[in-house]
Tab-separated table of N, CA and C in Angstrom:
chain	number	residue	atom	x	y	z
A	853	UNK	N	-9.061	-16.909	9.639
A	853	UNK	CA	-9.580	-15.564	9.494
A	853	UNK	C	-9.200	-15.022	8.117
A	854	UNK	N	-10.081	-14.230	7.378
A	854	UNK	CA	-9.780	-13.998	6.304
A	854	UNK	C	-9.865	-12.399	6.620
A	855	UNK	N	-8.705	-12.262	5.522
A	855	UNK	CA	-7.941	-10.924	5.253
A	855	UNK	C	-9.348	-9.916	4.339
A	856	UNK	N	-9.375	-8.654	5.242
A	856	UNK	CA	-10.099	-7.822	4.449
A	856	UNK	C	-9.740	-7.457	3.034
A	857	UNK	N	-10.406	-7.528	2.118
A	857	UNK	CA	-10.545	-6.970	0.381
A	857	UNK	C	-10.659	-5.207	0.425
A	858	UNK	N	-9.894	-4.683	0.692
A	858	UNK	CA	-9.874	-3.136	0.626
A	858	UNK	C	-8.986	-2.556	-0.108
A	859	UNK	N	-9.092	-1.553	-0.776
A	859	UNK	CA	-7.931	-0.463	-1.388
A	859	UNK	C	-7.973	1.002	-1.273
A	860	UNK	N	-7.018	1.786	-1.784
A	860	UNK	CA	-7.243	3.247	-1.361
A	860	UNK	C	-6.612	3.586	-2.975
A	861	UNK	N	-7.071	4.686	-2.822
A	861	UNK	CA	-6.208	5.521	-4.425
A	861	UNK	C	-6.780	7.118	-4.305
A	862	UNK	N	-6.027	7.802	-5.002
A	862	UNK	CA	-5.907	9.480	-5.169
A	862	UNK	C	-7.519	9.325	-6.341
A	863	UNK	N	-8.357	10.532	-6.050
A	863	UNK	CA	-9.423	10.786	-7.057
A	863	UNK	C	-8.890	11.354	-8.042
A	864	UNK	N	-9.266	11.286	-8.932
A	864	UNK	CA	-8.475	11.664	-10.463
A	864	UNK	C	-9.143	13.461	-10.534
A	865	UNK	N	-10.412	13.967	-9.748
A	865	UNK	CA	-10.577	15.417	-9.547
A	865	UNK	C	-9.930	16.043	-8.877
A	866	UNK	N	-9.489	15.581	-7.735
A	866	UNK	CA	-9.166	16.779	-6.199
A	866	UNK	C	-8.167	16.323	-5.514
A	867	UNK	N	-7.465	14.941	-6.604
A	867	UNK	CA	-5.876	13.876	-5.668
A	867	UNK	C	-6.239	13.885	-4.382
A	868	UNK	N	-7.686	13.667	-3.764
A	868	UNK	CA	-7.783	13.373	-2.158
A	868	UNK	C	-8.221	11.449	-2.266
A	869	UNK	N	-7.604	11.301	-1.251
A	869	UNK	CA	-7.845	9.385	-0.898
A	869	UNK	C	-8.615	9.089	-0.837
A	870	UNK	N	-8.974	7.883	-1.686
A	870	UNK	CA	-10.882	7.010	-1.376
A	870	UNK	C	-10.626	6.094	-0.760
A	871	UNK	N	-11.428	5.259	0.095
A	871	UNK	CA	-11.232	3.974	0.208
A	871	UNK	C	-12.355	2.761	-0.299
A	872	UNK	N	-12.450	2.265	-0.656
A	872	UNK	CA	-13.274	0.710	-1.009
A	872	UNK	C	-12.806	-0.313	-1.959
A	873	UNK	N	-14.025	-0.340	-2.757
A	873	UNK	CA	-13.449	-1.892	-3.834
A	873	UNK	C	-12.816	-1.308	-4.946
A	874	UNK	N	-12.268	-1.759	-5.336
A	874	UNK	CA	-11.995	-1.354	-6.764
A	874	UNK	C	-12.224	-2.138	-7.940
A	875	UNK	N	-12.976	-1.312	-8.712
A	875	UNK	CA	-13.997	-1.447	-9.906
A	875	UNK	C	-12.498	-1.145	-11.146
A	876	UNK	N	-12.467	-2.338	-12.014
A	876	UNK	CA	-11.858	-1.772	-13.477
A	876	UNK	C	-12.681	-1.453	-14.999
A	877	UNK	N	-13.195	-0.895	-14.926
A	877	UNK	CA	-14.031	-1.011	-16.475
A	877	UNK	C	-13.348	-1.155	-17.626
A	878	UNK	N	-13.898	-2.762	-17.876
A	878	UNK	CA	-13.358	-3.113	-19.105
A	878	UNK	C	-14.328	-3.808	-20.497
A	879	UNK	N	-15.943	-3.398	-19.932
A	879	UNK	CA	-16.555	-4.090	-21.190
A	879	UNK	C	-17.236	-2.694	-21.867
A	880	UNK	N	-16.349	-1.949	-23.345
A	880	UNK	CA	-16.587	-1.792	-23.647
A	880	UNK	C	-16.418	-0.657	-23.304
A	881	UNK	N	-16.002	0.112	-22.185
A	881	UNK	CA	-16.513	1.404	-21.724
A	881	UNK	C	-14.524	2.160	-21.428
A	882	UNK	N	-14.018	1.575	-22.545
A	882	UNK	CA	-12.819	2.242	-22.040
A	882	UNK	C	-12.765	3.853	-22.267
A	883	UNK	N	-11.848	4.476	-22.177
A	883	UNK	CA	-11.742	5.537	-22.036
A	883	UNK	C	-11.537	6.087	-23.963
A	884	UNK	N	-11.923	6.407	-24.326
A	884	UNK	CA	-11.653	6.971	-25.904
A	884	UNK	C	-10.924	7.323	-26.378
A	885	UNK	N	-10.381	8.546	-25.339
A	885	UNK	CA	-9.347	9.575	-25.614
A	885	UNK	C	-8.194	8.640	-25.254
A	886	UNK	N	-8.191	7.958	-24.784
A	886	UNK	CA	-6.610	6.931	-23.980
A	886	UNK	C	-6.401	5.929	-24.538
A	887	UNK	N	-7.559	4.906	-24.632
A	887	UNK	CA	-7.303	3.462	-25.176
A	887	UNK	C	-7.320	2.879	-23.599
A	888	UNK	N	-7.142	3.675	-22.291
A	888	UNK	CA	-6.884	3.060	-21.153
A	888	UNK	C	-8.265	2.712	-20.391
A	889	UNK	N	-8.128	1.459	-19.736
A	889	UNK	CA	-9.354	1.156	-18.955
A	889	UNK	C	-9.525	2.489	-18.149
A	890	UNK	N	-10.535	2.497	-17.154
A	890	UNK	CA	-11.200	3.934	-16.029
A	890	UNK	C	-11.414	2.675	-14.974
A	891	UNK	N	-10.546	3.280	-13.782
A	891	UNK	CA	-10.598	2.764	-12.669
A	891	UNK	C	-11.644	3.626	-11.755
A	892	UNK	N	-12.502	2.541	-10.960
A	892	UNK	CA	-13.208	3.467	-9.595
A	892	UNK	C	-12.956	2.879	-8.696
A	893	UNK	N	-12.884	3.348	-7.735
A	893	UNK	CA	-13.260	2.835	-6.146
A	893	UNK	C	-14.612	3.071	-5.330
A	894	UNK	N	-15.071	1.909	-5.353
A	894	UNK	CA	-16.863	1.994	-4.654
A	894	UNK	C	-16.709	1.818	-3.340
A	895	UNK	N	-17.600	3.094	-2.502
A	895	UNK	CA	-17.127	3.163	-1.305
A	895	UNK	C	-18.296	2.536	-0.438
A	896	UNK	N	-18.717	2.756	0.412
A	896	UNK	CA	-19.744	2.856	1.749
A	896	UNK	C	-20.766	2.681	0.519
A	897	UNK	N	-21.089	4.789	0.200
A	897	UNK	CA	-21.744	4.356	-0.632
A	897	UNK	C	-21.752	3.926	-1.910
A	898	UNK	N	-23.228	3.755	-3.203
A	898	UNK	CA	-23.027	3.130	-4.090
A	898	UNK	C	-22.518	3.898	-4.933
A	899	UNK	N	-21.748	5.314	-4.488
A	899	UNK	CA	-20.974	6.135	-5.475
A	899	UNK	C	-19.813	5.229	-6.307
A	900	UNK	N	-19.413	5.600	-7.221
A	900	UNK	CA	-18.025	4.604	-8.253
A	900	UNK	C	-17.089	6.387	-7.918
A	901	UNK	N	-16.201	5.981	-7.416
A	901	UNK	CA	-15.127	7.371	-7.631
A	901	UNK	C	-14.191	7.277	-8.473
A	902	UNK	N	-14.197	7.869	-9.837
A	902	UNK	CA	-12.698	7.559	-10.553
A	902	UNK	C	-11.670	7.629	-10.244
A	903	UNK	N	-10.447	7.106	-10.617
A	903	UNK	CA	-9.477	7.210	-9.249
A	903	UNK	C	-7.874	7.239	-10.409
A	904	UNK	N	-7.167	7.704	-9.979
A	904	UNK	CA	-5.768	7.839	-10.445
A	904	UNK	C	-4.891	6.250	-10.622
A	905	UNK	N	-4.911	5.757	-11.359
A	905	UNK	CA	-4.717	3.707	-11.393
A	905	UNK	C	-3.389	4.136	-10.906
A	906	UNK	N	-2.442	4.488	-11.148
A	906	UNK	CA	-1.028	4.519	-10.590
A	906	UNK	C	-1.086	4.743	-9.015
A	907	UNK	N	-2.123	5.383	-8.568
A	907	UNK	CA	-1.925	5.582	-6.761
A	907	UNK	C	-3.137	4.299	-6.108
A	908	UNK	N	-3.126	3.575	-6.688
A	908	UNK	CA	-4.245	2.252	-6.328
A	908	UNK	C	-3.208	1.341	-5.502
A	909	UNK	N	-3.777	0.995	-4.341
A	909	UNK	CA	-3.110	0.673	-3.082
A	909	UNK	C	-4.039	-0.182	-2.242
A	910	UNK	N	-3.302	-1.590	-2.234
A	910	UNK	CA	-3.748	-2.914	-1.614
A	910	UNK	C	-3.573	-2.991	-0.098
A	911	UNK	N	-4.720	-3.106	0.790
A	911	UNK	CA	-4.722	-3.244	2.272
A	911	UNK	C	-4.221	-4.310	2.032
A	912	UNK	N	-3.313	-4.584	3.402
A	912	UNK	CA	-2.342	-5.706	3.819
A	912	UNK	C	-3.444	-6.834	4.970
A	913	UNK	N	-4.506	-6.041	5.347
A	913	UNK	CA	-4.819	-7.004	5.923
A	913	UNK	C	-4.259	-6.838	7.616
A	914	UNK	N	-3.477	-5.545	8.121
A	914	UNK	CA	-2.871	-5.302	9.538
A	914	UNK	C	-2.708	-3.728	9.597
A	915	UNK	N	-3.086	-3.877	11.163
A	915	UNK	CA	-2.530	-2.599	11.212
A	915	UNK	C	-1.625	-1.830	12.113
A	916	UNK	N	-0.862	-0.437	12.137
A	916	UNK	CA	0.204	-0.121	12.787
A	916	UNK	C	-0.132	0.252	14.191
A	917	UNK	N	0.772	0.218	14.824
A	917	UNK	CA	0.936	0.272	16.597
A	917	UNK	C	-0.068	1.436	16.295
A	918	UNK	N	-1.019	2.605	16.056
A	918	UNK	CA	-2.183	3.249	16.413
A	918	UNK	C	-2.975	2.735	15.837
A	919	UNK	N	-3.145	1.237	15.239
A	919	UNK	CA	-4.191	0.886	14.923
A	919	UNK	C	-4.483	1.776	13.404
A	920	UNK	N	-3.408	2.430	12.668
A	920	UNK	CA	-4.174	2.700	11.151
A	920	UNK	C	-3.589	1.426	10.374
A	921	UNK	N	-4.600	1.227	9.188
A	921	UNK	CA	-4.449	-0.002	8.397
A	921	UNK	C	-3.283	0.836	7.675
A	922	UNK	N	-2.488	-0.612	7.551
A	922	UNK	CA	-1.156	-0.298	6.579
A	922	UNK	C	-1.619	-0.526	5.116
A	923	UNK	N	-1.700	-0.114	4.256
A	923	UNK	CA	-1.493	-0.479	2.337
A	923	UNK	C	-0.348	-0.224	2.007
A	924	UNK	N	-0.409	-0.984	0.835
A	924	UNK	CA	0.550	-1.168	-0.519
A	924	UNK	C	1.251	0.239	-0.407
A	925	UNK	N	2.190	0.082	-0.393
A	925	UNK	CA	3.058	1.895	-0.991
A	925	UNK	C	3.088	2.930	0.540
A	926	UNK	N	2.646	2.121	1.602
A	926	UNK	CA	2.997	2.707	2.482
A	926	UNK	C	4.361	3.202	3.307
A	927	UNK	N	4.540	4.479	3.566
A	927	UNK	CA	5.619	4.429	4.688
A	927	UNK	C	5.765	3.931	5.582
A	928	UNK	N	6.453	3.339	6.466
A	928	UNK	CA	6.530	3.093	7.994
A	928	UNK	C	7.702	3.066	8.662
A	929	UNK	N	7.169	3.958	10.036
A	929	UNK	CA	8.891	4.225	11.240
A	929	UNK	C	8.856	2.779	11.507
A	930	UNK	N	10.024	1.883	11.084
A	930	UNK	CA	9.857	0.942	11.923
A	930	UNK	C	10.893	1.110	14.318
A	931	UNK	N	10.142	0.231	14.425
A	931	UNK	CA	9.964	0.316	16.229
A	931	UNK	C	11.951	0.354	16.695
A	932	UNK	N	12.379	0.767	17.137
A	932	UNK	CA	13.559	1.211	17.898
A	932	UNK	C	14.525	-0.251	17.956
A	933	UNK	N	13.783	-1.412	18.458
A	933	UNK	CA	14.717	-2.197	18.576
A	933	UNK	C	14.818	-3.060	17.082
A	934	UNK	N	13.960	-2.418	16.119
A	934	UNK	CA	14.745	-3.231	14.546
A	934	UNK	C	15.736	-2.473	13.967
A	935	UNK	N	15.424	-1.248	14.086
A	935	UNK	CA	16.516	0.108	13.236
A	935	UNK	C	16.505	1.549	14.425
A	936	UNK	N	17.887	1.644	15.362
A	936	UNK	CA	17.941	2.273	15.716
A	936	UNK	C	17.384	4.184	15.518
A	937	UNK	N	17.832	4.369	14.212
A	937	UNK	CA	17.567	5.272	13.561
A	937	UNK	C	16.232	5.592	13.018
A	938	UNK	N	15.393	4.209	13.058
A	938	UNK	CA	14.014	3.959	12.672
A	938	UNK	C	13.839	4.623	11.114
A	939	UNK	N	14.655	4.568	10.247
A	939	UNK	CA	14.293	4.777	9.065
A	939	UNK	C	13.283	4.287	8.130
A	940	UNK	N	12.481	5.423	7.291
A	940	UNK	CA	11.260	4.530	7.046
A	940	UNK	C	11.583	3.148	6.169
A	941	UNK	N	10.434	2.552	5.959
A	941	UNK	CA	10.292	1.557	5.269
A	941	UNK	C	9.093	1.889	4.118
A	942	UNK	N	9.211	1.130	3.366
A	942	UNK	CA	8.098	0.901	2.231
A	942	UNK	C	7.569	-0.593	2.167
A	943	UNK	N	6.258	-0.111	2.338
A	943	UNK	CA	5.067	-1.564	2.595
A	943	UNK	C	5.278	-2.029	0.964
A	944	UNK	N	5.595	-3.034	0.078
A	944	UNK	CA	5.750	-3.780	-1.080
A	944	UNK	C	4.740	-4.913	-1.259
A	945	UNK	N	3.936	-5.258	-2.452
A	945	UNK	CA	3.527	-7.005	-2.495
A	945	UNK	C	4.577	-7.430	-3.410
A	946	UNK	N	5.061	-8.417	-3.151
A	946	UNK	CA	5.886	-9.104	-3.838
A	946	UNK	C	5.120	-10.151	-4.421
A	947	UNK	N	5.484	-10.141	-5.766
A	947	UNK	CA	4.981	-11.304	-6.738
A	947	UNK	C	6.013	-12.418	-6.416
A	948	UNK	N	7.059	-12.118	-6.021
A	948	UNK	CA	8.304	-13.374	-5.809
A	948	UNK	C	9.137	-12.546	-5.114
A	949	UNK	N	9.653	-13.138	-3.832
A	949	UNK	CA	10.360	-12.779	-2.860
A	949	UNK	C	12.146	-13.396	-3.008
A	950	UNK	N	12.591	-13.171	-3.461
A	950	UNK	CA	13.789	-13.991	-3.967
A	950	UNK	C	14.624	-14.683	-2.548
A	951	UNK	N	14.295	-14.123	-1.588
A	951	UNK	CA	14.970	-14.501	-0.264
A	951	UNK	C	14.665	-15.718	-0.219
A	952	UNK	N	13.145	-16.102	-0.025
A	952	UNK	CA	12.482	-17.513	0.753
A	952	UNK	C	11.254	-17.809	-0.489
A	953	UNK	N	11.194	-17.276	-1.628
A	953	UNK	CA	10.057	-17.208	-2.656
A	953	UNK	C	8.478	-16.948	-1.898
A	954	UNK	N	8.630	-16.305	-0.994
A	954	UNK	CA	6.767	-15.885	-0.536
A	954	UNK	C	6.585	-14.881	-1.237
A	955	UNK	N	5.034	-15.223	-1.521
A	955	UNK	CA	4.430	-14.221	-2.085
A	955	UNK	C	3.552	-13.421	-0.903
A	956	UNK	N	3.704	-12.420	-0.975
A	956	UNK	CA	2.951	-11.331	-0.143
A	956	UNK	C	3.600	-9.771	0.378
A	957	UNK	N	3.135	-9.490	1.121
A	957	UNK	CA	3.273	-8.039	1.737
A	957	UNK	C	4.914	-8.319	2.475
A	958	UNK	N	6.250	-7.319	2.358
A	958	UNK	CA	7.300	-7.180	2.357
A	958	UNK	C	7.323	-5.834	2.998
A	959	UNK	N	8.013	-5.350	4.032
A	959	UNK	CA	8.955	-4.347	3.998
A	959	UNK	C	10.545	-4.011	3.409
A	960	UNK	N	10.776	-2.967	3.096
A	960	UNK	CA	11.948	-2.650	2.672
A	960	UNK	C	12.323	-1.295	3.168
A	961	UNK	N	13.162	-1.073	2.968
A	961	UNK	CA	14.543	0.122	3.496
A	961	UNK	C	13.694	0.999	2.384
A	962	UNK	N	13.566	1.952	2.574
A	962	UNK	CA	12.819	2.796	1.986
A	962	UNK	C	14.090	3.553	0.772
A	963	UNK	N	14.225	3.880	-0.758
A	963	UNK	CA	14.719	4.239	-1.450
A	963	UNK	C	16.293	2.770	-1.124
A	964	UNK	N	16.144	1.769	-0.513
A	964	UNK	CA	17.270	0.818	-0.509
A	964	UNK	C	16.759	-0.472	-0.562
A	965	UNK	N	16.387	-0.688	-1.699
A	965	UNK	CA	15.560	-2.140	-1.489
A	965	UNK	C	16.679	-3.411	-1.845
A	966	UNK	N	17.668	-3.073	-1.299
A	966	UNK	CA	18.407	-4.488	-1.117
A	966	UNK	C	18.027	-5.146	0.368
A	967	UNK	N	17.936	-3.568	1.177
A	967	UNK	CA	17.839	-4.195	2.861
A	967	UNK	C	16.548	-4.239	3.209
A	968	UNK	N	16.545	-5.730	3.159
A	968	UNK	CA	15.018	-6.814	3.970
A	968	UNK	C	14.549	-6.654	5.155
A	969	UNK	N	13.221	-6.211	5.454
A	969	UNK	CA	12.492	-6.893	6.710
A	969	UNK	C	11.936	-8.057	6.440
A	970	UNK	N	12.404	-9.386	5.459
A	970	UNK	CA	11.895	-10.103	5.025
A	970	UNK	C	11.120	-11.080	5.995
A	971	UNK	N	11.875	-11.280	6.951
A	971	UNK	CA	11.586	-11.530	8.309
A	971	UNK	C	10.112	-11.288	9.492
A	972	UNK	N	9.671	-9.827	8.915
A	972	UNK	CA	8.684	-9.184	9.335
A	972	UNK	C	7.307	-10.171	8.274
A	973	UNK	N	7.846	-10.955	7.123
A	973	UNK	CA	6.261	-11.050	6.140
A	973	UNK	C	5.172	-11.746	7.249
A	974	UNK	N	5.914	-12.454	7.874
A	974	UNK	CA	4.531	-13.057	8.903
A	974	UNK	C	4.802	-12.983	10.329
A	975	UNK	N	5.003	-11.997	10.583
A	975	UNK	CA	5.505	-11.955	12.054
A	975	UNK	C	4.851	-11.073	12.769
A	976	UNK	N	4.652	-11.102	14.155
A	976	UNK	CA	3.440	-10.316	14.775
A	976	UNK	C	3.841	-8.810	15.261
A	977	UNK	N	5.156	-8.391	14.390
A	977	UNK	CA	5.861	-7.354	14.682
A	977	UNK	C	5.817	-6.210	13.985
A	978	UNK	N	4.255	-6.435	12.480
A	978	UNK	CA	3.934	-5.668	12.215
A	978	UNK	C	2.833	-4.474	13.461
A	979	UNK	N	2.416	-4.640	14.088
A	979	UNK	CA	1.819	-3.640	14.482
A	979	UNK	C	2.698	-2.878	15.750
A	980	UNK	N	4.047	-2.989	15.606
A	980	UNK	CA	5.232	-1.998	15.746
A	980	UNK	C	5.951	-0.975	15.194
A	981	UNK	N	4.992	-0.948	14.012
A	981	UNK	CA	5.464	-0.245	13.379
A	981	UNK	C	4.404	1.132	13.234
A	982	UNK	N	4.420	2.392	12.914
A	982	UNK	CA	4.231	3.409	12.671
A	982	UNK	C	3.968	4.233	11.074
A	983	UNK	N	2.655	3.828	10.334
A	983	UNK	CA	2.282	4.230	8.933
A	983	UNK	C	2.710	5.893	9.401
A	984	UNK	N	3.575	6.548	8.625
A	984	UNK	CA	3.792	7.986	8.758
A	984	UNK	C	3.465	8.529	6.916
A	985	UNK	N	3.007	8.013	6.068
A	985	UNK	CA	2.767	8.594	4.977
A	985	UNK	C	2.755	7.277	3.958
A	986	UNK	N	2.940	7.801	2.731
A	986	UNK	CA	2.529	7.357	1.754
A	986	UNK	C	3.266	7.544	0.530
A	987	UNK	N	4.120	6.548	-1.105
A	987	UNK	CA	4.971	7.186	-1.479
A	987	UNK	C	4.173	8.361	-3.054
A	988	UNK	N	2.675	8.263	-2.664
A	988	UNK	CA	2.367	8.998	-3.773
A	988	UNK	C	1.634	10.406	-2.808
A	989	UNK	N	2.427	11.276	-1.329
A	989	UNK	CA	2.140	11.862	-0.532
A	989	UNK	C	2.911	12.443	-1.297
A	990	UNK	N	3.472	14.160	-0.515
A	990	UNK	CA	4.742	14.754	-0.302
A	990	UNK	C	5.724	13.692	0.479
A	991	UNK	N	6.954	13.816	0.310
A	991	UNK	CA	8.394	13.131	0.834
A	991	UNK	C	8.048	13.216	2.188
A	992	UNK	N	8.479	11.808	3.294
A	992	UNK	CA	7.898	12.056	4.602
A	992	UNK	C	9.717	12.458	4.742
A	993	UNK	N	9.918	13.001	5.940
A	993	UNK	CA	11.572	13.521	6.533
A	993	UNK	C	12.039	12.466	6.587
């Protein structure tokens, strides 16, 4: 089964969330005033939405115990019997996992990224968990 190609990011007008592909324009059409490429996200429809590149956020491909898709930079309560306290976590892609060297989607201790759910990268114990925000939201409690 192959993993859905989706992303989300803040609109660079109104900081509200898009979701689809993401478009980089790079022939020719950079931005003038910046020198920086112009990111969009193409949705449903064939609209291009410009989008904020720093809040651009990779679906994992799963989703949390209500069934919302988790992305890149996500929060999550993790479930009672991993962390009593259920402190959030932050959804990560790791380019290199230094634990076991996988590359992919990681949880971490949210503001403590020494402490691993490294354990969780392929385990069916993601949809125990609870997306409660986002780290380019307001601070979740």
């Amino acid at each position: 089964m192959q993993r859905e190609i989706l992303f989300k990011a803040k609109r660079k007008d109104d900081n509200e969330w898009v979701y689809g592909y993401l478009i980089i324009d790079k022939v020719g059409c950079s931005d003038n005033e910046t020198g920086k490429d112009i990111y969009y996200i193409a949705g449903n429809s064939d609209m291009y939405v410009e989008v904020i590149s720093e809040t651009i956020c990779q679906y994992t491909g799963l989703n949390d115990k209500n069934g919302v898709k988790i992305f890149e930079n996500d929060l999550l309560k993790p479930p009672s019997f991993l962390d009593d306290e259920q402190r959030p976590c932050l959804c990560i892609y790791n380019q290199k996992n230094n634990v076991n060297e996988i590359i992919g989607f990681g949880l971490y201790q949210y503001n403590n990224y020494f402490s691993r759910y490294e354990d969780l990268v392929y385990s069916d114990e993601w949809d125990e968990f609870e997306v409660i925000g986002n780290v380019f939201d307001e601070e979740v409690e």
